[in-house]
Structures are given as structure tokens and as C-alpha cells.
Coordinates of C-alpha atoms in Angstrom, one line a residue:
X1 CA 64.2 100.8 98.2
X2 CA 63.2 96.9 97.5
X3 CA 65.0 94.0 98.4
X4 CA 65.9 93.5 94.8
X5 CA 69.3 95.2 93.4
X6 CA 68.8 98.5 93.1
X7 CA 69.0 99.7 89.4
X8 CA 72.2 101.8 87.7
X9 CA 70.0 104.4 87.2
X10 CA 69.5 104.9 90.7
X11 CA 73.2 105.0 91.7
X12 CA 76.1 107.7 91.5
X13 CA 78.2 105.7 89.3
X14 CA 78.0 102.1 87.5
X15 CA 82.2 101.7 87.2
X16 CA 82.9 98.4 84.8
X17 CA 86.9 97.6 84.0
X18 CA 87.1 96.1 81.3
X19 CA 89.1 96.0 77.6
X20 CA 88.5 99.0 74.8
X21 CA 86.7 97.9 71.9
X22 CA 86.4 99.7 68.2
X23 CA 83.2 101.1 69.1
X24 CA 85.0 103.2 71.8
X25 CA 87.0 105.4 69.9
X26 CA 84.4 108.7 70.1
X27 CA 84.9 108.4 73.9
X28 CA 88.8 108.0 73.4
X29 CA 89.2 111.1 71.3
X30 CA 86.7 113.4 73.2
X31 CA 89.1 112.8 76.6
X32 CA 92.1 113.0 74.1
X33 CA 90.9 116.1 72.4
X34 CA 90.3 117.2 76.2
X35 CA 93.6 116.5 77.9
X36 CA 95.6 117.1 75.2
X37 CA 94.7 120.0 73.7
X38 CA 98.1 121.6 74.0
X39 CA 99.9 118.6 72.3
X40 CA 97.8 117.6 69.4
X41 CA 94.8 116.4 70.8
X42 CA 93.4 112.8 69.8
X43 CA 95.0 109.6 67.7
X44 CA 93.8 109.4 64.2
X45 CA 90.7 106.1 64.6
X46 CA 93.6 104.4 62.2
X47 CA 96.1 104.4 65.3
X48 CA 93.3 103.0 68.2
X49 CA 92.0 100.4 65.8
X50 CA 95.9 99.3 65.1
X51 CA 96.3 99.7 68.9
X52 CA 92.7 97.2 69.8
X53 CA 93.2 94.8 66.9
X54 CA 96.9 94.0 67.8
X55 CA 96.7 93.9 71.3
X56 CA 93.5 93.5 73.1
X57 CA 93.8 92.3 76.0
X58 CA 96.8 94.9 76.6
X59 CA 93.6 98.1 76.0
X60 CA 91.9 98.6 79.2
X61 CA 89.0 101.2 79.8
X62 CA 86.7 102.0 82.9
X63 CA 83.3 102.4 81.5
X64 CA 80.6 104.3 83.7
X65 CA 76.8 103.7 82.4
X66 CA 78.1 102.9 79.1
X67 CA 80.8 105.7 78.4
X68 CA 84.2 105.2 78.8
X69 CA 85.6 107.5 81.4
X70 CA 89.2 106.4 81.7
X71 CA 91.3 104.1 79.9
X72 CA 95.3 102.7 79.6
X73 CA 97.0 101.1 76.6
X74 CA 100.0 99.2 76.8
X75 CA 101.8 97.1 74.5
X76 CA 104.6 94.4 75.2
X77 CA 108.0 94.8 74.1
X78 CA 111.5 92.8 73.8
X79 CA 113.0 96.0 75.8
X80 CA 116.8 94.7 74.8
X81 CA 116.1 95.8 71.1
X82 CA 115.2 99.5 72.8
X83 CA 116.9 99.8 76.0
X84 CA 116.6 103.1 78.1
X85 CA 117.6 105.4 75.4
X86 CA 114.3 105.7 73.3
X87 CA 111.7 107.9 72.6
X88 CA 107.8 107.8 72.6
X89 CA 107.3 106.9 68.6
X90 CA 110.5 104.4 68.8
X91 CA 109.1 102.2 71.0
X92 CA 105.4 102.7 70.8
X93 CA 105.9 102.2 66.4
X94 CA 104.3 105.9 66.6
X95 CA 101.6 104.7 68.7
X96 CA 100.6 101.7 65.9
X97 CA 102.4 99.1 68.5
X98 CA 104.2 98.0 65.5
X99 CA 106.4 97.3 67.9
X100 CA 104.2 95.0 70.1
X101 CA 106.3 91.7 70.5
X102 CA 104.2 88.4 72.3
X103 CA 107.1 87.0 72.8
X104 CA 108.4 89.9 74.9
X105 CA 109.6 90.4 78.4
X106 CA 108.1 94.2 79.2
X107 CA 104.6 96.0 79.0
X108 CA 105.2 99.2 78.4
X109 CA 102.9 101.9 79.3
X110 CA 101.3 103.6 76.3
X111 CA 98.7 106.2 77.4
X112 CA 96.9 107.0 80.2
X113 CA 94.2 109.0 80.6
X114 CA 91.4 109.9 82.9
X115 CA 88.5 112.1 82.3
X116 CA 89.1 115.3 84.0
X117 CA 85.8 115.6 85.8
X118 CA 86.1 112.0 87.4
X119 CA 90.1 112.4 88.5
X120 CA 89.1 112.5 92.6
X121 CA 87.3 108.8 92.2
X122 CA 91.2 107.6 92.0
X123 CA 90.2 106.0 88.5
X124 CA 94.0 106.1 87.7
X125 CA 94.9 104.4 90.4
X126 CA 92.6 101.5 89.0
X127 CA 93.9 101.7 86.3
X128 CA 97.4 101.2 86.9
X129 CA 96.7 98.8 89.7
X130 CA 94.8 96.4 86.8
X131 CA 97.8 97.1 84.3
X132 CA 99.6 95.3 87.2
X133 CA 97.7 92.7 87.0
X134 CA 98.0 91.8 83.4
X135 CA 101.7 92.1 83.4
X136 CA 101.6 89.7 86.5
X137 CA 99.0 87.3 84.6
X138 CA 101.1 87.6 81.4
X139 CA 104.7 86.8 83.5
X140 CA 106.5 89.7 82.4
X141 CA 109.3 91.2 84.0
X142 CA 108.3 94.3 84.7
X143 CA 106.1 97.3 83.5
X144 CA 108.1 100.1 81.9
X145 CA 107.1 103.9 80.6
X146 CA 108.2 107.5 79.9
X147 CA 106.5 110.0 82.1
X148 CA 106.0 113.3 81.0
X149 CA 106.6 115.9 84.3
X150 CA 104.1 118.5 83.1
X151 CA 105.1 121.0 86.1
X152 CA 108.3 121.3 85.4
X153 CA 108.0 124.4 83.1
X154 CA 107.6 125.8 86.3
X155 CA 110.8 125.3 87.6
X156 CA 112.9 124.8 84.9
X157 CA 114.9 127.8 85.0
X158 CA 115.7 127.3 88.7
X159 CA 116.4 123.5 88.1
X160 CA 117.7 120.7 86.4
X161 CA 115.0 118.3 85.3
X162 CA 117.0 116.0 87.9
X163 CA 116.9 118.5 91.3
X164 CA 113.0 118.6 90.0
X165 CA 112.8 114.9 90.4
X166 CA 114.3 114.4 93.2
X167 CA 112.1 117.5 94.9
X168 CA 108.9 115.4 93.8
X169 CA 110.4 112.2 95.4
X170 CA 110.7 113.7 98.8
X171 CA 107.0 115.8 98.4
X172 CA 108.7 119.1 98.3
X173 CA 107.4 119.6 95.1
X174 CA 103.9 118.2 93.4
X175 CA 103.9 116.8 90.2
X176 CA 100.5 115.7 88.8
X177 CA 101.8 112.6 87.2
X178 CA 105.4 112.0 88.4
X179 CA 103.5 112.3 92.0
X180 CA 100.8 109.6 91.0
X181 CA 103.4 107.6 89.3
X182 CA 105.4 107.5 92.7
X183 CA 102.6 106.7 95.0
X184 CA 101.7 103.6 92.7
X185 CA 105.0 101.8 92.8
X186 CA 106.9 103.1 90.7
X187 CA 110.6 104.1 90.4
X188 CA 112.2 106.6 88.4
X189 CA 115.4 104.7 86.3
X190 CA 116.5 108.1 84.3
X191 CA 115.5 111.2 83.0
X192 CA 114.9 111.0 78.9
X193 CA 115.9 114.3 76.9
X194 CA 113.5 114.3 73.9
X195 CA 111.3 111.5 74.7
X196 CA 108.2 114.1 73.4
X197 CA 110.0 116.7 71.8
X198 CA 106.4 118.3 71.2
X199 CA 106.0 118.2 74.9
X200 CA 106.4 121.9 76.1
X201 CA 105.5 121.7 80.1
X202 CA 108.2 119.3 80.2
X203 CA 110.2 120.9 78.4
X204 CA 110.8 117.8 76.1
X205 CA 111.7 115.6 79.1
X206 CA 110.7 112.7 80.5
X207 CA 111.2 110.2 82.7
X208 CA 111.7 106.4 82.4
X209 CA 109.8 104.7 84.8
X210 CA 109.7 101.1 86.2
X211 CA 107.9 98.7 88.3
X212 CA 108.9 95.4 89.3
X213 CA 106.8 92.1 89.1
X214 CA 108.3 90.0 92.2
X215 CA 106.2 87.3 91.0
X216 CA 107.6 87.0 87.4
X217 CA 108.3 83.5 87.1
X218 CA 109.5 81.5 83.5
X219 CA 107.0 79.6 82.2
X220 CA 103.8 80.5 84.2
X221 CA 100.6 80.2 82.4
X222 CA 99.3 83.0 80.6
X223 CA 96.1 84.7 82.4
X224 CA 94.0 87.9 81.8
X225 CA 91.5 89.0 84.2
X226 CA 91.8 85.6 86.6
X227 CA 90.0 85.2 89.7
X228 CA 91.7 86.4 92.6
X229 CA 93.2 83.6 94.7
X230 CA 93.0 85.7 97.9
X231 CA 91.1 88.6 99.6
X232 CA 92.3 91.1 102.2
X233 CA 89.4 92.2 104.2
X234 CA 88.8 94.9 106.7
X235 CA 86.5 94.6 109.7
X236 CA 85.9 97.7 111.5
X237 CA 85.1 97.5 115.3
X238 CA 83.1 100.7 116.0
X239 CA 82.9 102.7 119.0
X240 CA 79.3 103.9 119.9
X241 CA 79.6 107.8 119.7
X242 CA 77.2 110.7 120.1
X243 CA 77.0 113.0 116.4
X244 CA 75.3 116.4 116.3
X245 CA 74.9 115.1 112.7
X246 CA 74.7 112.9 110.5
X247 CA 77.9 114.9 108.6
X248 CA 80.0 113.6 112.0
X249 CA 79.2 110.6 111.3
X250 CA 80.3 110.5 107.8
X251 CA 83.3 111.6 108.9
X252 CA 84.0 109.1 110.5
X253 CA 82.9 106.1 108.0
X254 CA 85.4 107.8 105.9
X255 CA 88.4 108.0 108.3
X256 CA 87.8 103.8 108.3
X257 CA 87.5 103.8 104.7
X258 CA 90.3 105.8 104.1
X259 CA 92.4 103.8 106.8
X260 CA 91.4 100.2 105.2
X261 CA 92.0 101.7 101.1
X262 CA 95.5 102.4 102.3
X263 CA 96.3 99.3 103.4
X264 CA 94.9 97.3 99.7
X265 CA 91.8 96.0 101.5
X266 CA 89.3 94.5 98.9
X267 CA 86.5 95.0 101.3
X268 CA 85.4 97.3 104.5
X269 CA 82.9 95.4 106.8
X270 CA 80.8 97.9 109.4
X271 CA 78.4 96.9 112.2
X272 CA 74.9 96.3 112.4
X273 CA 72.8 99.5 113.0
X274 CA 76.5 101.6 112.9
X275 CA 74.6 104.6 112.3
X276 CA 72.5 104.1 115.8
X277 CA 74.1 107.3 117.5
X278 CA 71.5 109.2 115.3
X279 CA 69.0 108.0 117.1
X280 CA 70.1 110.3 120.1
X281 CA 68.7 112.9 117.7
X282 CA 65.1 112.2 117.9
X283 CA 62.9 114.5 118.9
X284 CA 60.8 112.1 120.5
X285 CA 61.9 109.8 123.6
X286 CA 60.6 106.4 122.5
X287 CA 62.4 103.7 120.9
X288 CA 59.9 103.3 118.5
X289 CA 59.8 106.3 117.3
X290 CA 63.9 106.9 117.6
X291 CA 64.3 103.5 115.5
X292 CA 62.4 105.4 113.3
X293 CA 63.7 108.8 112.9
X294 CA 67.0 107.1 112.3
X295 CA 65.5 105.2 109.1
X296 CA 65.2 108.8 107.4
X297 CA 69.0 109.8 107.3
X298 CA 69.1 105.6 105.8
X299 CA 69.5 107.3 102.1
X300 CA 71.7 109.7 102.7
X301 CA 74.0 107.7 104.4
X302 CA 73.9 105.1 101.5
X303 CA 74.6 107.8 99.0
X304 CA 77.6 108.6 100.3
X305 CA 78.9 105.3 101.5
X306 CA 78.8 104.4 97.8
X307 CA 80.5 107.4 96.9
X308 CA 83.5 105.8 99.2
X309 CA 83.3 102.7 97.6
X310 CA 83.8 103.8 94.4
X311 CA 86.4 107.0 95.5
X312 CA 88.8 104.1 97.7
X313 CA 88.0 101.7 95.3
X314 CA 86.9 99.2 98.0
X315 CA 83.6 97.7 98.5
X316 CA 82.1 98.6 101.5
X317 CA 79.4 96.6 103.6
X318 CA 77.8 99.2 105.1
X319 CA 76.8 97.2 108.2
X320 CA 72.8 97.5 108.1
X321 CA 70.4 100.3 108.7
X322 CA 66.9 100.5 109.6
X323 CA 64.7 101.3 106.1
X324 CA 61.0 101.7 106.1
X325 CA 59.1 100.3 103.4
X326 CA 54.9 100.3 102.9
X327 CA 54.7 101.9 106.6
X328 CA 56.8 98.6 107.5
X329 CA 60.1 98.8 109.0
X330 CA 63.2 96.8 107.8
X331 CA 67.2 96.3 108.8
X332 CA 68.9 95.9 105.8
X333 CA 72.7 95.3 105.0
X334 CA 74.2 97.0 101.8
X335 CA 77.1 96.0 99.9
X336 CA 78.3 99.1 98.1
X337 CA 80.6 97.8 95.3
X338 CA 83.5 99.7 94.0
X339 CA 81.9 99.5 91.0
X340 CA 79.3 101.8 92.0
X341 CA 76.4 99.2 92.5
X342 CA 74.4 98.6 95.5
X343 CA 72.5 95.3 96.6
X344 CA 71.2 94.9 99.6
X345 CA 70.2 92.1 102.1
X346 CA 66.9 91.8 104.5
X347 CA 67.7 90.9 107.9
X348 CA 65.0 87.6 108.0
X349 CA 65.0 87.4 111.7
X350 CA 64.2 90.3 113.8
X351 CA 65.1 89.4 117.6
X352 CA 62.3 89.4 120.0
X353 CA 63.1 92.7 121.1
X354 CA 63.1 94.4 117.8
X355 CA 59.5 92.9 117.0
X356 CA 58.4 94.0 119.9
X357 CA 59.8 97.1 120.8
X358 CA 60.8 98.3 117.2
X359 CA 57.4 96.8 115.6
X360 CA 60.2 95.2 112.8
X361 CA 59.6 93.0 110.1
X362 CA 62.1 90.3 108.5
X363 CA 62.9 90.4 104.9
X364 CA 61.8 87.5 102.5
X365 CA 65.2 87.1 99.8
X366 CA 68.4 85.3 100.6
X367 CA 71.3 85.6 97.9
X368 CA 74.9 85.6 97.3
X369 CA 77.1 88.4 95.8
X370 CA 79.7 88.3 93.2
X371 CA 82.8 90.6 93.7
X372 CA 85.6 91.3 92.2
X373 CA 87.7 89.3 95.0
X374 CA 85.1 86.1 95.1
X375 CA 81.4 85.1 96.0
X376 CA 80.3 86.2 99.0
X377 CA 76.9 86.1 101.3
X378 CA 75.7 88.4 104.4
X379 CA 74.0 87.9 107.2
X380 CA 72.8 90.3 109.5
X381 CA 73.6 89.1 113.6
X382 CA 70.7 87.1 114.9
X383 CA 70.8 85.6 111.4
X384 CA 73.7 83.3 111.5
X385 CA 71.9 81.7 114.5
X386 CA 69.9 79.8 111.6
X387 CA 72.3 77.4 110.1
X388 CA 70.0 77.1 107.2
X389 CA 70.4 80.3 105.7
X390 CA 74.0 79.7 105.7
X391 CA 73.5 76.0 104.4
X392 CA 71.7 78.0 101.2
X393 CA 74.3 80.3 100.3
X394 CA 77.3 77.7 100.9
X395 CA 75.1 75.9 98.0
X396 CA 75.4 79.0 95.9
X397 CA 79.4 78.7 96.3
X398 CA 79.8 81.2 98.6
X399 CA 83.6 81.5 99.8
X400 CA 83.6 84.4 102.4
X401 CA 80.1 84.9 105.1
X402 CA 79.8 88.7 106.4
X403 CA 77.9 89.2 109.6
X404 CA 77.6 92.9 111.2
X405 CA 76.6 92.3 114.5
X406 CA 75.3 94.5 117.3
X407 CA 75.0 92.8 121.0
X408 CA 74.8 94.9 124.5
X409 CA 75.9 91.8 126.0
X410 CA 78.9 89.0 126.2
X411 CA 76.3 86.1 126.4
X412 CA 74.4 87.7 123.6
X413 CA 77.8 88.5 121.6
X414 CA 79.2 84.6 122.2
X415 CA 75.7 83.0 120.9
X416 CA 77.1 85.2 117.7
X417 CA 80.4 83.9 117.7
X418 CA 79.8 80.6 118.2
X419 CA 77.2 79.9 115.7
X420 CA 79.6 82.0 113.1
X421 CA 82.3 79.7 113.6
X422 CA 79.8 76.5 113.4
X423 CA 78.9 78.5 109.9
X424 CA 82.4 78.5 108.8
X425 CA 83.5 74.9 109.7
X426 CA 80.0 73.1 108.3
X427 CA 80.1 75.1 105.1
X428 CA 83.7 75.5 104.3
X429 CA 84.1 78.7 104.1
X430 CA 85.1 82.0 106.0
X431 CA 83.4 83.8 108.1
X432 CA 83.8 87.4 109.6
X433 CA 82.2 89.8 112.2
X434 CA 82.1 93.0 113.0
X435 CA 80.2 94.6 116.0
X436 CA 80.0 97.5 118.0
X437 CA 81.4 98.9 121.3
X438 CA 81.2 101.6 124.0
X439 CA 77.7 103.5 125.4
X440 CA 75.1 105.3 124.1
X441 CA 73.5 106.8 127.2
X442 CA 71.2 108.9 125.7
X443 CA 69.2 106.1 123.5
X444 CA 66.6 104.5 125.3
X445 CA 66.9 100.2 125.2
X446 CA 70.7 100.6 122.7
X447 CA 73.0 101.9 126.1
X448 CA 75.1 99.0 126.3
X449 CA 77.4 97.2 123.8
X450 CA 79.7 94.2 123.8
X451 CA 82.0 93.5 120.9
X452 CA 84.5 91.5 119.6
X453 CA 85.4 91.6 115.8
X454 CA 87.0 88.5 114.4
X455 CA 87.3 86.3 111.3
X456 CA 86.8 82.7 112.0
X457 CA 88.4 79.5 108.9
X458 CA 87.1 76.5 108.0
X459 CA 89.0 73.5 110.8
X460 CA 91.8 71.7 109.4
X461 CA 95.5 71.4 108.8
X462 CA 95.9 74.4 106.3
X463 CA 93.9 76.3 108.8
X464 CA 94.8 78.3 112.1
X465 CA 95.0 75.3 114.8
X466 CA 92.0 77.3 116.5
X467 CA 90.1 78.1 113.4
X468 CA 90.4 82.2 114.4
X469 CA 92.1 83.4 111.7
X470 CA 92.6 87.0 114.0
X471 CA 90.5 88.6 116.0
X472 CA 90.2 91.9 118.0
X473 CA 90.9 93.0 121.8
X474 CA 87.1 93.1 122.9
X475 CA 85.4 96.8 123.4
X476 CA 87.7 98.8 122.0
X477 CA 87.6 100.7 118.5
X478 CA 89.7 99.4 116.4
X479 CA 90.3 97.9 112.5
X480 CA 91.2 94.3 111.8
X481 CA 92.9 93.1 108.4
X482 CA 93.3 89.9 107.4
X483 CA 94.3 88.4 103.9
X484 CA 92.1 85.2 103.1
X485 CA 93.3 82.4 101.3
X486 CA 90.6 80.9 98.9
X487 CA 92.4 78.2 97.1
X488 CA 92.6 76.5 100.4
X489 CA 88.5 76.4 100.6
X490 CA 88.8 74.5 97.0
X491 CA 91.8 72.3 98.2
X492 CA 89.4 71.4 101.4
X493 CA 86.8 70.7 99.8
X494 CA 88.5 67.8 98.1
X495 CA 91.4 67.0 100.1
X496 CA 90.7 67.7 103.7
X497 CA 90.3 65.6 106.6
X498 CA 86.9 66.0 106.9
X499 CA 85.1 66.9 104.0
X500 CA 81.3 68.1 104.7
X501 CA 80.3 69.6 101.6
X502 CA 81.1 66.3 99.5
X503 CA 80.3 64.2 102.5
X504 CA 76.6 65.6 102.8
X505 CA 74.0 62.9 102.4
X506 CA 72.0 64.9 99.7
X507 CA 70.0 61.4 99.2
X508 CA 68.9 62.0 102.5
X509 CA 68.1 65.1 103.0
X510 CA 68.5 68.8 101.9
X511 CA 67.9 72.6 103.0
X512 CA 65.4 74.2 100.5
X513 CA 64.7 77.7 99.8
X514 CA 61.0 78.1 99.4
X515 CA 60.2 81.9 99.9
X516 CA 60.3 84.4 96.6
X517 CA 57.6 81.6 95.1

């Protein structure tokens, strides 16, 4: 793999969210015709081009390499002139959104749908968490919808259609959508008698769903697809483990993943070499030739941490891992996008001991990375010892530093940590690391670790008094979560104390980048 972005064709998936345009409508009807066979199949092309052309911005889609996979239309209402007693062609002006109102107080879910052969990458939930979004960027009250509850045909001679609801609210009963509908937030108001009359697994029922915007305020500006004002990040402190396999291992990037994904984090940070109990695996005892053995499970590994990213929705820095190139031998960092793209990033600075013991070679590229929750740059341990690198990417605009980090000891781990939080204070921006813990007895020159995982802030007032914004109880396995604010990095720039990025006496002198010539 090069040091260059790897290409979509290479990856699983290439997810982009973004809105439905005319030119989509062959996707839309092939998962209409799909999912609702039963029910009359797809929209006439006269209904989606009424939907796109009288509310855009309202048609979202998730496209992957080009074909739309998953999409939600919405339309906003004055929900007075309907109130809860409506059915499906009432308020949705039989899905033309004559109805649609700019001047309205509700977005009201149209459709939904998600192609049937992508429904475990949690595409729905994406979708519903960036309908959220809009009705937060457009200030409306809340986002309102009929939900059919397609297993109730099963029950409905044993049950009301409200015993049925209240079974799915307390999991004693699964509903494909009133299930999903729950877990994202929303509340059922009422049940609906005849809200799809056509509707025969749900026996023409329906219910009236709601979620609240807390943030609805009169008068805030209108905004689609804004950039995100803060980031939660998750930093995972990993304990040193022996694996029979590289499957164990898996297993347990997952349990992380899964652990951070719950709790909204926009990004999952691993260690350097994370993957290094595999080098117990070796069939050979030198380090050499452990280091690597371990570069050949590097693919695999990648494969399937993307996979995560795009299944928890939440990119995923997969710490680094050694890759061999031209019979040379590499540690590079991945940032697996919940998008499904990978770029990578050359450590530039092997340590003395991995030239010499590991025959390792430093990369020659330095670049930032645009996400969905700001710019961000990585650099791998011994790295952020080099203030220029840093200097670089903080010209680039880069708001949040990554640095996996492995050290086997605490003079080692603080020449880390303190040159991280230099990073974060001369640059203005944030800085997190994540390292390793525990033993790995049976790899020759990697026994020992000491780490502590922490997120380090820019100095100043709006800042913690110690510029740790939290960090971790050393050597022990454990996660830390922390929510970033980046209008404050902005604000500092221009109203801080100190200000060092306007401050810098560029008519003096400058960092320059001169490799990749």
C-alpha cells in the first residue's frame, strides 16, 4: 500500500451523505420496488422529482461508489393545520409535499429506506441521526412521523396494537422499525388507525412518532450540513495481551469500537503497534524477523477495521502497524473513515532502536485529514518529539493532533507527553494520546509497557487551568471520552492572552516542507 490515499476501488465501501438529486431516481425505485413489493412498490419519477425540486435540502441519500444505497425524505410542515389525527397522503400531499410549508415548525418524516443487503452497516441510523441535524440546523421544533409496525400481524389477534407497543418498548417483543425508531430517540405519542390503510402487516396502523430538538431556539440562523462546532473523541488505552489469532484480536478492537459508537464518539484512537501481541506468533525468535511476520496480518487487520468504521459509523485510527513495502519496512498510522476511505500516515522517525533492531525506514509525506467532525493531523509517538512536523500541519489548519504511542518506560512515555502538550499550546490546537499497557513476555525487546492516555488543550482562560483536558489512571486498560470544543481554538486564535499563531514572526522565519519535491 503507498503512502498516498488508497483508492475507492481498493476499499469495502466509499459511504458519501449527501442530498438526492433527479438523476437518482433508478436507484430510488429499484430499493422501492425492493422493500415494498407488498405495498405498491416505487413512487411514480413525477412524485420524487416534486419531492427534490420542492425540498432539497430536506432529500438525503447515502451513496456508496456512486449508487445510492439508502436514503430519507422529509418535508416541513405547520403541524397545527394537521395535528395528530392525519394520515400518510394528508400530510405528505400524497407524497408530492404539496404540503411542504418553509415557514413551518415540524419536519416530518417521509420515507425511509435502506437497501436490504447493506441494513447491518447501521445506514439507518445515519440516516436518522443527519435528519437530526437538519431539523436542528433548520430550528424546528421537533421531527414528527407515522411508523408503520410491520410485525404486528403477528400478534394482532392476541393484542391490541397498544399492548404490542408497549411489549416493543420494554424489548419483550422486536419490531423491525418501531425497535429502530425507539433506540434513536424517539417516542411514541399515539397509535394512528388508518394511517396506511394499504398497509396489511400493520394491519392499517401506525404510530405517531416524535423527537424533540432541545436546542430549538426562535430566530436561529438557518444552516444545512454546518461544520460541527465540537468533537467527542475516544482514546483507547490498550492492555498488552497474548492472541492465538489474529480473530482474538479482532475481537477485541471491536469490543472498543462498539463500547466508544455507543456512547456518540466521532472518533476511536488505538495505540501504536496495537496489534504487537501477534508477534508472539512468529515462528522465528528474533525481533527482526517477529516485526516482520507481524506486517503480514497488516491487511487483514485494515480490512476489517474499516469495516467497523463504516458498521459504528465512527472513524477509527487504527493506531499504526508495521507494513513492508519494496523489501522495506514501514509503521504506518490509518485513519479508517466512516465513510469507508482509508489514508494513511508514515511514521518519519524511526527510534534508534527500531532502525537498528527492526532495520525500519521513516516515511517521506506529512498531511492533514478532513473529517466529518474537523481537520485533523497524526503523528506517530517519537514523532511529536519534532515540533516541526506539527508546526506544518497547524499551518494546514489542523484543529485536533492524534498520537498513538507505544513506550516500555515512564521516562520514555513523559518525553511523549510533554512534547504533546508543547504541540498543543504552540499550535493552538488539541492534542490526544493513546498508548499501551501491561507485558508481553513472550516477545523479544516489546516485554514492557508504560502508558498513560490523555488529551492535552491549548493554555488559556477557556481552557482546563492545567491544560489536561482528562486523562487516564496509568497502566491500566481502559477508554477515555472527551468532547472538544473547537470554536474555542478560533476564539484563541484571536482573542486569547497569548496568541502564537498570529503572533509568529513569519517575516522572520518559517518551518518549510521540502520533501515530496
Amino acid at each position: 500500500m503507498s503512502q498516498d490515499q488508497t483508492t475507492v476501488e481498493d476499499t469495502e465501501h466509499h459511504l458519501e451523505l449527501r442530498n438526492l438529486r433527479l438523476d437518482d431516481y433508478d436507484d430510488v425505485r429499484g430499493l422501492m420496488d425492493s422493500v415494498y413489493a407488498k405495498v405498491g412498490g416505487a413512487w411514480p419519477y413525477k412524485n420524487f422529482k416534486a419531492q427534490v425540486t420542492t425540498f432539497s435540502e430536506g432529500q438525503i441519500c447515502i451513496e456508496d461508489k456512486g449508487k445510492v444505497v439508502a436514503f430519507a425524505i422529509s418535508v416541513i410542515v405547520d403541524y397545527e393545520q394537521f395535528g395528530d389525527k392525519h394520515s400518510y397522503d394528508e400530510i405528505t400531499g400524497d407524497a408530492y409535499l404539496t404540503t411542504h410549508d418553509p415557514n413551518g415548525d415540524v419536519l416530518y418524516g417521509v420515507e425511509v429506506i435502506v437497501c436490504p443487503s447493506y441494513r447491518g452497516l447501521r445506514l439507518g441510523r445515519r440516516l436518522y441521526e443527519a435528519r437530526k441535524d437538519l431539523c436542528r440546523n433548520l430550528n424546528l421544533k421537533s421531527i414528527m412521523a407515522g411508523g408503520r409496525i410491520p410485525n404486528y400481524a403477528n400478534y394482532s389477534s392476541q393484542m391490541s396494537p397498544y399492548e404490542y407497543i408497549e411489549q416493543v418498548k420494554s424489548k419483550d417483543i422486536y419490531d423491525p422499525i418501531l425497535t429502530f425508531q425507539l433506540a434513536n430517540g424517539f417516542e411514541v405519542k399515539q397509535v394512528m388507525t388508518a394511517y396506511l390503510p394499504e398497509d396489511e402487516d400493520s394491519k392499517g396502523y401506525a404510530t405517531l412518532l416524535q423527537w424533540h430538538n432541545i436546542y430549538y431556539e426562535p430566530n436561529s440562523p438557518l444552516l444545512i450540513g454546518g461544520k460541527k462546532s465540537s468533537a467527542r473523541i475516544g482514546c483507547i488505552q490498550w492492555q498488552m495481551r497474548y492472541f492465538n489469532n489474529v480473530e482474538e484480536l479482532l475481537q477485541q478492537v471491536e469490543y472498543f469500537v462498539d463500547a466508544l459508537s455507543d456512547y456518540g464518539c466521532d472518533v476511536a484512537l488505538f495505540p501504536e503497534f496495537f496489534n504487537a501481541p501477534l508477534m508472539g506468533l512468529s515462528p522465528n525468535e528474533s525481533s527482526i524477523d517477529a516485526i516482520w511476520h507481524l506486517a503480514t496480518y497488516t491487511d487483514e487487520i485494515l480490512t476489517s477495521v474499516s469495516h467497523l468504521a463504516v458498521s459504528y459509523n465512527i472513524t477509527i485510527i487504527a493506531g499504526s502497524m508495521p507494513v513492508v513495502e519494496d523489501d522495506e519496512l514501514y509503521n504506518v498510522a490509518y485513519v479508517c473513515k466512516r465513510d469507508g476511505t482509508i489514508e494513511s500516515q508514515y511514521k518519519l522517525h524511526p527510534t534508534p532502536h527500531e532502525k537498528k533492531d527492526w532495520i525500519m525506514k521513516g516515511g517521506d509525506s506529512l498531511k492533514t485529514f478532513d473529517t466529518d467532525f474537523g481537520k485533523i493531523g497524526v503523528l506517530i509517538c517519537y514523532d511529536v518529539e519534532f515540533p516541526e512536523l506539527a508546526r506544518v500541519l497547524s499551518e494546514q489548519e489542523m484543529q485536533i493532533l492524534f498520537v498513538p504511542f507505544w513506550t516500555d518506560t515512564k521516562n520514555g512515555y513523559l518525553r511523549v507527553r510533554r512534547c504533546a502538550q508543547a504541540r498543543a499550546i504552540e499550535n493552538e490546537c488539541y492534542v490526544a494520546i493513546a498508548g499501551s499497557v501491561g507485558n508481553l513476555p513472550k516477545v523479544d525487546n516489546v516485554d514492557i509497557q508504560y502508558g498513560q492516555t490523555a488529551v492535552f488543550s491549548p493554555s488559556d482562560f477557556a481552557f482546563p487551568h492545567d491544560a489536561i483536558v482528562s486523562e487516564t489512571t496509568p497502566n491500566t486498560e481502559m477508554t477515555l471520552i472527551v468532547d472538544l470544543d473547537l470554536d474555542k481554538l478560533t476564539k484563541l486564535q484571536n482573542e486569547g492572552s497569548v496568541r502564537n499563531y498570529l503572533d509568529r514572526r513569519r517575516d522572520l522565519y518559517r518551518v518549510e516542507w521540502i520533501g515530496n519535491r
